[in-house]
PDB file of C-alpha atoms in Angstrom:
ATOM      1  CA  MET A   1      15.309 -18.936  15.951  1.00 52.00           C
ATOM      2  CA  ARG A   2      13.279 -19.239  12.684  1.00 59.00           C
ATOM      3  CA  LYS A   3      12.147 -16.433  10.533  1.00 59.00           C
ATOM      4  CA  TYR A   4       8.161 -15.507   9.503  1.00 61.00           C
ATOM      5  CA  LEU A   5       6.215 -13.745   7.269  1.00 65.00           C
ATOM      6  CA  ILE A   6       2.552 -13.024   8.113  1.00 65.00           C
ATOM      7  CA  ALA A   7       0.188 -11.593   5.972  1.00 68.00           C
ATOM      8  CA  LEU A   8      -2.689  -9.649   7.480  1.00 66.00           C
ATOM      9  CA  LYS A   9      -5.486  -7.501   6.644  1.00 70.00           C
ATOM     10  CA  VAL A  10      -6.830  -4.186   8.725  1.00 64.00           C
ATOM     11  CA  MET A  11      -9.785  -2.474   7.604  1.00 65.00           C
ATOM     12  CA  GLY A  12      -9.311  -3.233   4.068  1.00 66.00           C
ATOM     13  CA  ILE A  13      -5.590  -2.906   3.781  1.00 67.00           C
ATOM     14  CA  SER A  14      -3.445  -5.598   3.347  1.00 66.00           C
ATOM     15  CA  TYR A  15       0.166  -5.845   6.060  1.00 66.00           C
ATOM     16  CA  ARG A  16       2.943  -8.095   5.448  1.00 64.00           C
ATOM     17  CA  MET A  17       5.235  -8.248   9.349  1.00 59.00           C
ATOM     18  CA  SER A  18       8.989  -9.883   9.297  1.00 60.00           C
ATOM     19  CA  PHE A  19      10.057 -10.934  12.347  1.00 58.00           C
ATOM     20  CA  ILE A  20      12.077 -14.050  14.338  1.00 54.00           C
ATOM     21  CA  SER A  21      10.672 -16.185  16.857  1.00 50.00           C
ATOM     22  CA  GLN A  22      12.436 -15.361  20.073  1.00 54.00           C
ATOM     23  CA  LYS A  23      12.091 -16.905  23.229  1.00 52.00           C
ATOM     24  CA  GLN A  24      11.551 -14.012  25.399  1.00 54.00           C
ATOM     25  CA  ARG A  25       7.598 -12.980  25.449  1.00 54.00           C
ATOM     26  CA  VAL A  26       7.891  -9.179  24.616  1.00 58.00           C
ATOM     27  CA  PHE A  27       9.684  -8.554  21.475  1.00 72.00           C
ATOM     28  CA  GLN A  28      10.647  -5.207  20.056  1.00 86.00           C
ATOM     29  CA  LEU A  29       8.901  -3.301  16.582  1.00 88.00           C
ATOM     30  CA  TRP A  30       9.581  -1.932  13.387  1.00 91.00           C
ATOM     31  CA  PHE A  31       7.177   0.367  11.621  1.00 94.00           C
ATOM     32  CA  MET A  32       8.596   0.421   7.485  1.00 96.00           C
ATOM     33  CA  LEU A  33       6.376   2.735   6.001  1.00 98.00           C
ATOM     34  CA  HIS A  34       7.899   3.560   2.341  1.00 98.00           C
ATOM     35  CA  GLY A  35       6.975   6.290  -0.179  1.00 97.00           C
ATOM     36  CA  PHE A  36       5.159   8.192  -2.722  1.00 96.00           C
ATOM     37  CA  THR A  37       4.393   5.968  -5.843  1.00 95.00           C
ATOM     38  CA  GLY A  38       5.794   3.467  -3.904  1.00 96.00           C
ATOM     39  CA  ASN A  39       5.580  -0.203  -1.943  1.00 96.00           C
ATOM     40  CA  LYS A  40       6.945  -2.971   0.922  1.00 94.00           C
ATOM     41  CA  VAL A  41       9.178  -3.948  -1.063  1.00 96.00           C
ATOM     42  CA  GLU A  42      10.580  -0.511  -2.312  1.00 97.00           C
ATOM     43  CA  ALA A  43      13.607   0.838  -4.793  1.00 96.00           C
ATOM     44  CA  ASN A  44      15.853  -1.483  -4.764  1.00 96.00           C
ATOM     45  CA  ARG A  45      14.102  -4.416  -2.124  1.00 97.00           C
ATOM     46  CA  LEU A  46      15.866  -1.446   0.201  1.00 98.00           C
ATOM     47  CA  TYR A  47      12.639  -2.784   2.387  1.00 97.00           C
ATOM     48  CA  VAL A  48      13.509  -6.342   1.580  1.00 95.00           C
ATOM     49  CA  ASP A  49      16.821  -6.138   2.957  1.00 97.00           C
ATOM     50  CA  ILE A  50      16.202  -4.457   5.525  1.00 97.00           C
ATOM     51  CA  ALA A  51      13.514  -6.500   7.535  1.00 93.00           C
ATOM     52  CA  ARG A  52      15.394  -9.242   6.742  1.00 92.00           C
ATOM     53  CA  ALA A  53      18.562  -7.164   9.049  1.00 95.00           C
ATOM     54  CA  LEU A  54      16.519  -6.429  11.619  1.00 93.00           C
ATOM     55  CA  CYS A  55      15.136 -10.143  12.044  1.00 89.00           C
ATOM     56  CA  SER A  56      18.620 -11.043  11.964  1.00 89.00           C
ATOM     57  CA  ALA A  57      19.076  -9.210  15.270  1.00 90.00           C
ATOM     58  CA  GLY A  58      16.093 -10.510  17.050  1.00 86.00           C
ATOM     59  CA  ILE A  59      13.882  -6.839  16.471  1.00 89.00           C
ATOM     60  CA  ALA A  60      10.825  -7.386  14.076  1.00 87.00           C
ATOM     61  CA  ALA A  61       9.557  -5.710  11.104  1.00 89.00           C
ATOM     62  CA  PHE A  62       6.524  -4.664   9.789  1.00 90.00           C
ATOM     63  CA  ARG A  63       6.015  -3.333   6.679  1.00 90.00           C
ATOM     64  CA  PHE A  64       2.460  -2.639   4.374  1.00 90.00           C
ATOM     65  CA  ASP A  65       1.303  -1.036   1.039  1.00 93.00           C
ATOM     66  CA  PHE A  66      -0.531   1.986   2.194  1.00 93.00           C
ATOM     67  CA  ARG A  67      -3.821   2.705  -0.012  1.00 92.00           C
ATOM     68  CA  CYS A  68      -3.959   3.116  -3.461  1.00 95.00           C
ATOM     69  CA  HIS A  69       0.052   1.860  -3.763  1.00 94.00           C
ATOM     70  CA  GLY A  70       1.772  -2.108  -4.152  1.00 92.00           C
ATOM     71  CA  ASP A  71      -1.476  -4.540  -3.067  1.00 87.00           C
ATOM     72  CA  ALA A  72      -3.682  -2.571  -1.669  1.00 87.00           C
ATOM     73  CA  PRO A  73      -6.951  -1.362  -2.445  1.00 86.00           C
ATOM     74  CA  LEU A  74      -7.533   1.424  -4.803  1.00 90.00           C
ATOM     75  CA  TYR A  75      -7.107   2.927  -7.748  1.00 95.00           C
ATOM     76  CA  PHE A  76      -3.395   5.520  -7.237  1.00 96.00           C
ATOM     77  CA  GLU A  77      -5.358   8.472  -9.352  1.00 97.00           C
ATOM     78  CA  GLU A  78      -7.582   8.313  -5.281  1.00 97.00           C
ATOM     79  CA  PHE A  79      -4.361   9.068  -3.049  1.00 97.00           C
ATOM     80  CA  GLU A  80      -4.252  11.561  -0.593  1.00 96.00           C
ATOM     81  CA  LEU A  81      -1.060  12.565   1.873  1.00 96.00           C
ATOM     82  CA  GLY A  82      -4.114  11.627   4.472  1.00 96.00           C
ATOM     83  CA  MET A  83      -5.057   8.267   3.566  1.00 95.00           C
ATOM     84  CA  ALA A  84      -0.584   7.948   4.233  1.00 96.00           C
ATOM     85  CA  LEU A  85      -1.511   8.970   8.474  1.00 96.00           C
ATOM     86  CA  ARG A  86      -4.683   7.407   8.513  1.00 94.00           C
ATOM     87  CA  ASP A  87      -3.295   4.378   7.429  1.00 92.00           C
ATOM     88  CA  ALA A  88       0.678   4.523   9.500  1.00 94.00           C
ATOM     89  CA  GLU A  89      -1.796   4.714  12.576  1.00 94.00           C
ATOM     90  CA  ASN A  90      -4.188   2.219  11.945  1.00 89.00           C
ATOM     91  CA  ALA A  91      -1.136  -0.217  11.611  1.00 88.00           C
ATOM     92  CA  VAL A  92       0.354   0.944  14.799  1.00 90.00           C
ATOM     93  CA  ASN A  93      -3.049   1.100  16.869  1.00 88.00           C
ATOM     94  CA  TYR A  94      -3.297  -2.446  16.253  1.00 83.00           C
ATOM     95  CA  VAL A  95       0.045  -3.873  16.435  1.00 83.00           C
ATOM     96  CA  LYS A  96      -0.023  -2.328  20.121  1.00 85.00           C
ATOM     97  CA  SER A  97      -2.370  -5.672  21.055  1.00 81.00           C
ATOM     98  CA  PHE A  98       0.190  -7.446  20.711  1.00 78.00           C
ATOM     99  CA  LYS A  99       2.343  -5.678  23.309  1.00 83.00           C
ATOM    100  CA  PRO A 100       5.063  -5.222  21.804  1.00 85.00           C
ATOM    101  CA  GLY A 101       7.934  -4.074  24.520  1.00 88.00           C
ATOM    102  CA  LYS A 102       9.449  -0.780  21.657  1.00 93.00           C
ATOM    103  CA  ILE A 103       8.038   0.254  18.547  1.00 95.00           C
ATOM    104  CA  GLY A 104      10.450   2.155  16.088  1.00 96.00           C
ATOM    105  CA  LEU A 105       9.384   4.688  12.949  1.00 98.00           C
ATOM    106  CA  LEU A 106      11.159   4.221   9.596  1.00 98.00           C
ATOM    107  CA  GLY A 107      10.433   6.085   6.670  1.00 99.00           C
ATOM    108  CA  LEU A 108      11.503   6.778   3.466  1.00 99.00           C
ATOM    109  CA  SER A 109      10.204   9.811   1.915  1.00 97.00           C
ATOM    110  CA  MET A 110       7.350  10.087   2.137  1.00 98.00           C
ATOM    111  CA  GLY A 111       7.085   7.610   4.425  1.00 98.00           C
ATOM    112  CA  GLY A 112       8.963   9.988   6.526  1.00 98.00           C
ATOM    113  CA  HIS A 113       7.594  12.496   6.478  1.00 98.00           C
ATOM    114  CA  ILE A 114       4.044  10.372   8.738  1.00 98.00           C
ATOM    115  CA  ALA A 115       7.126   8.777  10.507  1.00 98.00           C
ATOM    116  CA  ALA A 116       8.104  12.050  11.237  1.00 98.00           C
ATOM    117  CA  LYS A 117       3.854  12.959  12.582  1.00 98.00           C
ATOM    118  CA  LEU A 118       3.021  10.055  14.713  1.00 98.00           C
ATOM    119  CA  ALA A 119       6.496  10.791  16.456  1.00 98.00           C
ATOM    120  CA  ALA A 120       5.310  14.123  16.979  1.00 98.00           C
ATOM    121  CA  GLN A 121       1.826  13.008  18.068  1.00 95.00           C
ATOM    122  CA  GLN A 122       2.541   9.299  19.927  1.00 93.00           C
ATOM    123  CA  ASN A 123       3.710   9.537  23.054  1.00 91.00           C
ATOM    124  CA  ASP A 124       4.652   4.935  22.763  1.00 91.00           C
ATOM    125  CA  ILE A 125       6.855   5.480  19.756  1.00 96.00           C
ATOM    126  CA  ASN A 126       9.919   4.440  20.776  1.00 96.00           C
ATOM    127  CA  LEU A 127      13.068   5.804  18.317  1.00 97.00           C
ATOM    128  CA  LEU A 128      13.093   7.569  14.729  1.00 98.00           C
ATOM    129  CA  ILE A 129      14.516   6.558  11.673  1.00 99.00           C
ATOM    130  CA  LEU A 130      14.127   8.456   8.680  1.00 99.00           C
ATOM    131  CA  LEU A 131      15.578   7.703   4.707  1.00 99.00           C
ATOM    132  CA  SER A 132      15.727  10.583   2.737  1.00 98.00           C
ATOM    133  CA  PRO A 133      12.861  12.773   4.480  1.00 98.00           C
ATOM    134  CA  ALA A 134      10.091  14.952   2.942  1.00 97.00           C
ATOM    135  CA  ILE A 135      10.369  17.386   5.369  1.00 97.00           C
ATOM    136  CA  LYS A 136       8.172  19.912   3.543  1.00 94.00           C
ATOM    137  CA  PHE A 137       6.791  20.062  -0.039  1.00 88.00           C
ATOM    138  CA  HIS A 138       6.750  23.599  -0.409  1.00 75.00           C
ATOM    139  CA  GLU A 139       8.376  22.886  -3.630  1.00 67.00           C
ATOM    140  CA  ALA A 140       5.482  21.377  -5.182  1.00 62.00           C
ATOM    141  CA  PRO A 141       3.530  24.223  -6.714  1.00 59.00           C
ATOM    142  CA  SER A 142       6.663  25.154  -8.431  1.00 60.00           C
ATOM    143  CA  ARG A 143       7.670  21.597  -9.776  1.00 69.00           C
ATOM    144  CA  ALA A 144       3.885  20.776 -10.332  1.00 61.00           C
ATOM    145  CA  LEU A 145       3.685  23.563 -12.882  1.00 63.00           C
ATOM    146  CA  GLN A 146       6.790  21.456 -14.659  1.00 81.00           C
ATOM    147  CA  ILE A 147       3.514  18.299 -15.175  1.00 86.00           C
ATOM    148  CA  PRO A 148       0.802  17.704 -17.662  1.00 91.00           C
ATOM    149  CA  PHE A 149      -1.693  18.090 -16.748  1.00 91.00           C
ATOM    150  CA  ASP A 150      -5.249  17.847 -18.376  1.00 92.00           C
ATOM    151  CA  GLY A 151      -7.467  20.070 -16.181  1.00 88.00           C
ATOM    152  CA  GLU A 152      -8.269  16.375 -13.290  1.00 93.00           C
ATOM    153  CA  PHE A 153      -5.347  14.994 -13.403  1.00 95.00           C
ATOM    154  CA  TYR A 154      -1.802  15.396 -13.210  1.00 93.00           C
ATOM    155  CA  TYR A 155       0.505  12.902 -15.305  1.00 94.00           C
ATOM    156  CA  PHE A 156       4.016  11.745 -13.574  1.00 87.00           C
ATOM    157  CA  GLY A 157       5.991   8.605 -15.412  1.00 87.00           C
ATOM    158  CA  ALA A 158       3.170   5.907 -15.211  1.00 92.00           C
ATOM    159  CA  PHE A 159       1.122   7.831 -13.019  1.00 94.00           C
ATOM    160  CA  ARG A 160      -1.897   9.960 -13.124  1.00 96.00           C
ATOM    161  CA  ILE A 161      -3.539  11.214  -9.581  1.00 95.00           C
ATOM    162  CA  ARG A 162      -5.967  14.171  -9.283  1.00 96.00           C
ATOM    163  CA  LYS A 163      -5.897  17.637  -8.542  1.00 93.00           C
ATOM    164  CA  SER A 164      -6.680  17.217  -5.098  1.00 93.00           C
ATOM    165  CA  GLY A 165      -4.319  14.463  -4.491  1.00 94.00           C
ATOM    166  CA  LEU A 166      -1.542  16.572  -5.518  1.00 91.00           C
ATOM    167  CA  GLU A 167      -2.326  19.312  -3.436  1.00 90.00           C
ATOM    168  CA  SER A 168      -3.430  17.504  -0.162  1.00 92.00           C
ATOM    169  CA  PHE A 169       0.909  17.593  -0.287  1.00 92.00           C
ATOM    170  CA  TRP A 170       1.444  21.203  -0.632  1.00 88.00           C
ATOM    171  CA  ARG A 171      -0.119  22.229   2.770  1.00 83.00           C
ATOM    172  CA  SER A 172       2.162  19.661   4.839  1.00 93.00           C
ATOM    173  CA  SER A 173       5.320  20.521   6.034  1.00 95.00           C
ATOM    174  CA  VAL A 174       7.027  18.312   9.374  1.00 97.00           C
ATOM    175  CA  LEU A 175       9.829  20.807   9.973  1.00 97.00           C
ATOM    176  CA  GLU A 176       7.695  22.765  13.395  1.00 96.00           C
ATOM    177  CA  LEU A 177       7.053  19.249  14.945  1.00 97.00           C
ATOM    178  CA  ALA A 178      10.306  19.008  14.817  1.00 98.00           C
ATOM    179  CA  ASN A 179      10.612  20.002  18.536  1.00 98.00           C
ATOM    180  CA  LYS A 180       8.103  17.596  20.032  1.00 98.00           C
ATOM    181  CA  ILE A 181      10.621  15.039  18.279  1.00 98.00           C
ATOM    182  CA  THR A 182      12.065  13.360  21.918  1.00 97.00           C
ATOM    183  CA  VAL A 183      13.103   9.610  20.832  1.00 98.00           C
ATOM    184  CA  PRO A 184      16.004   8.828  19.944  1.00 98.00           C
ATOM    185  CA  THR A 185      16.713  10.008  15.691  1.00 98.00           C
ATOM    186  CA  LEU A 186      18.795   8.895  12.744  1.00 99.00           C
ATOM    187  CA  ILE A 187      18.465  10.334   9.301  1.00 99.00           C
ATOM    188  CA  VAL A 188      20.313   9.336   6.592  1.00 99.00           C
ATOM    189  CA  HIS A 189      20.327  11.476   3.062  1.00 99.00           C
ATOM    190  CA  ALA A 190      22.717  11.724   0.151  1.00 99.00           C
ATOM    191  CA  LYS A 191      23.968  14.537  -0.862  1.00 98.00           C
ATOM    192  CA  ASP A 192      23.649  13.329  -4.686  1.00 98.00           C
ATOM    193  CA  ASP A 193      19.430  13.109  -4.057  1.00 97.00           C
ATOM    194  CA  ASN A 194      17.364  14.941  -6.711  1.00 94.00           C
ATOM    195  CA  VAL A 195      13.972  14.313  -6.311  1.00 92.00           C
ATOM    196  CA  VAL A 196      14.203  15.890  -2.133  1.00 94.00           C
ATOM    197  CA  SER A 197      16.904  17.988  -1.075  1.00 95.00           C
ATOM    198  CA  TYR A 198      19.596  16.764   1.818  1.00 97.00           C
ATOM    199  CA  LYS A 199      19.303  19.980   3.569  1.00 97.00           C
ATOM    200  CA  GLN A 200      15.425  19.586   4.590  1.00 97.00           C
ATOM    201  CA  SER A 201      17.295  16.669   6.240  1.00 98.00           C
ATOM    202  CA  GLU A 202      19.693  18.740   7.881  1.00 98.00           C
ATOM    203  CA  GLU A 203      17.247  21.893   8.718  1.00 98.00           C
ATOM    204  CA  PHE A 204      15.593  19.343  10.577  1.00 98.00           C
ATOM    205  CA  TYR A 205      18.500  17.400  13.139  1.00 99.00           C
ATOM    206  CA  VAL A 206      19.396  21.423  14.055  1.00 98.00           C
ATOM    207  CA  LYS A 207      15.656  21.719  15.165  1.00 98.00           C
ATOM    208  CA  LEU A 208      14.716  18.412  17.169  1.00 98.00           C
ATOM    209  CA  GLY A 209      14.192  17.719  20.455  1.00 98.00           C
ATOM    210  CA  SER A 210      15.944  14.203  20.324  1.00 97.00           C
ATOM    211  CA  LYS A 211      18.131  14.333  22.998  1.00 96.00           C
ATOM    212  CA  ASP A 212      19.632  10.686  20.700  1.00 98.00           C
ATOM    213  CA  LYS A 213      20.318  12.383  17.255  1.00 98.00           C
ATOM    214  CA  LYS A 214      22.537  11.387  14.803  1.00 98.00           C
ATOM    215  CA  LEU A 215      22.244  13.108  11.066  1.00 99.00           C
ATOM    216  CA  VAL A 216      24.634  10.312   8.188  1.00 99.00           C
ATOM    217  CA  LEU A 217      24.758  12.399   4.963  1.00 99.00           C
ATOM    218  CA  LEU A 218      26.065  10.559   2.480  1.00 99.00           C
ATOM    219  CA  ASP A 219      28.802  11.690  -0.771  1.00 98.00           C
ATOM    220  CA  THR A 220      26.322   9.069  -3.579  1.00 98.00           C
ATOM    221  CA  GLY A 221      23.099   7.340  -3.305  1.00 98.00           C
ATOM    222  CA  GLY A 222      20.193   8.877  -4.682  1.00 98.00           C
ATOM    223  CA  HIS A 223      16.898   9.043  -3.409  1.00 98.00           C
ATOM    224  CA  VAL A 224      16.497   5.457  -2.608  1.00 98.00           C
ATOM    225  CA  PHE A 225      20.366   4.698  -2.311  1.00 98.00           C
ATOM    226  CA  SER A 226      20.621   3.172  -5.792  1.00 97.00           C
ATOM    227  CA  ASP A 227      24.201   1.241  -5.068  1.00 97.00           C
ATOM    228  CA  TYR A 228      24.611  -1.851  -3.523  1.00 98.00           C
ATOM    229  CA  LYS A 229      27.717  -0.151  -1.215  1.00 98.00           C
ATOM    230  CA  VAL A 230      25.800   2.723  -0.315  1.00 98.00           C
ATOM    231  CA  LYS A 231      22.588   0.316   0.357  1.00 98.00           C
ATOM    232  CA  GLU A 232      24.916  -2.164   2.665  1.00 98.00           C
ATOM    233  CA  HIS A 233      25.559   1.338   4.081  1.00 98.00           C
ATOM    234  CA  VAL A 234      22.836   2.340   4.946  1.00 99.00           C
ATOM    235  CA  ILE A 235      21.462  -1.050   6.372  1.00 99.00           C
ATOM    236  CA  SER A 236      24.244  -1.102   8.456  1.00 98.00           C
ATOM    237  CA  GLU A 237      23.178   1.838  10.451  1.00 98.00           C
ATOM    238  CA  ILE A 238      19.709   1.269  10.777  1.00 98.00           C
ATOM    239  CA  VAL A 239      20.474  -2.030  12.430  1.00 97.00           C
ATOM    240  CA  LYS A 240      23.655  -0.209  14.684  1.00 96.00           C
ATOM    241  CA  TRP A 241      20.807   2.276  15.934  1.00 96.00           C
ATOM    242  CA  ALA A 242      17.619   0.637  15.748  1.00 95.00           C
ATOM    243  CA  SER A 243      19.987  -2.399  18.005  1.00 93.00           C
ATOM    244  CA  GLN A 244      20.805  -0.032  20.116  1.00 94.00           C
ATOM    245  CA  PHE A 245      18.144   1.708  21.146  1.00 91.00           C
ATOM    246  CA  MET A 246      15.582  -0.896  20.523  1.00 82.00           C
ATOM    247  CA  ILE A 247      16.820  -3.870  23.052  1.00 69.00           C
ATOM    248  CA  LEU A 248      15.430  -4.707  25.915  1.00 54.00           C
TER     249      LEU A 248
END
């Protein structure tokens, strides 16, 4: 059994797919959608470690950068939420041509928001995992008032984004889509997350239309599970859930 890493471009967007070779021709595939300002590696190499763990379990992992993030085209300041949704749709549609046996979506923070939208819209998604998901951006306007603004750009840390880009988040919520999601769904969220409240995950979990669903609430770990033991626990939960529902 060998591990491979493939780099490819679809409509100008760079994608990286890590997978394990198997004797059977049918394979299972996970799409990994990163968070706002993140990339295909994610904080603390979280996505690298998850991809390797999935590959070791015999499940292919497809991770890539949304436009304006990581190695992808365009400056970050041009980003709008709709770009991430279109990039994810393009990636999923492209890989469908390889006829994977099952398709799963895994999303962190904003990536969880996008993953939930896709799971509600596409009938051929088989499994969903949400990590610290941003279910609704209703708090964004009030937070924006605390971010430096020069009339055109909002500035936070080493990043800036156009006013229209930040406002594209304010209008988006996936809470009302929860009952349309019927695939097995795992949600993992830390109670000390100071970026997205775990209460959003609780509310979303209750409304989920999935028969098979699980909510894992951690006492610590923050928004991106910035603790070794916590990260290992999260990865273990992911692999168990994926193996339970993805292996043919």
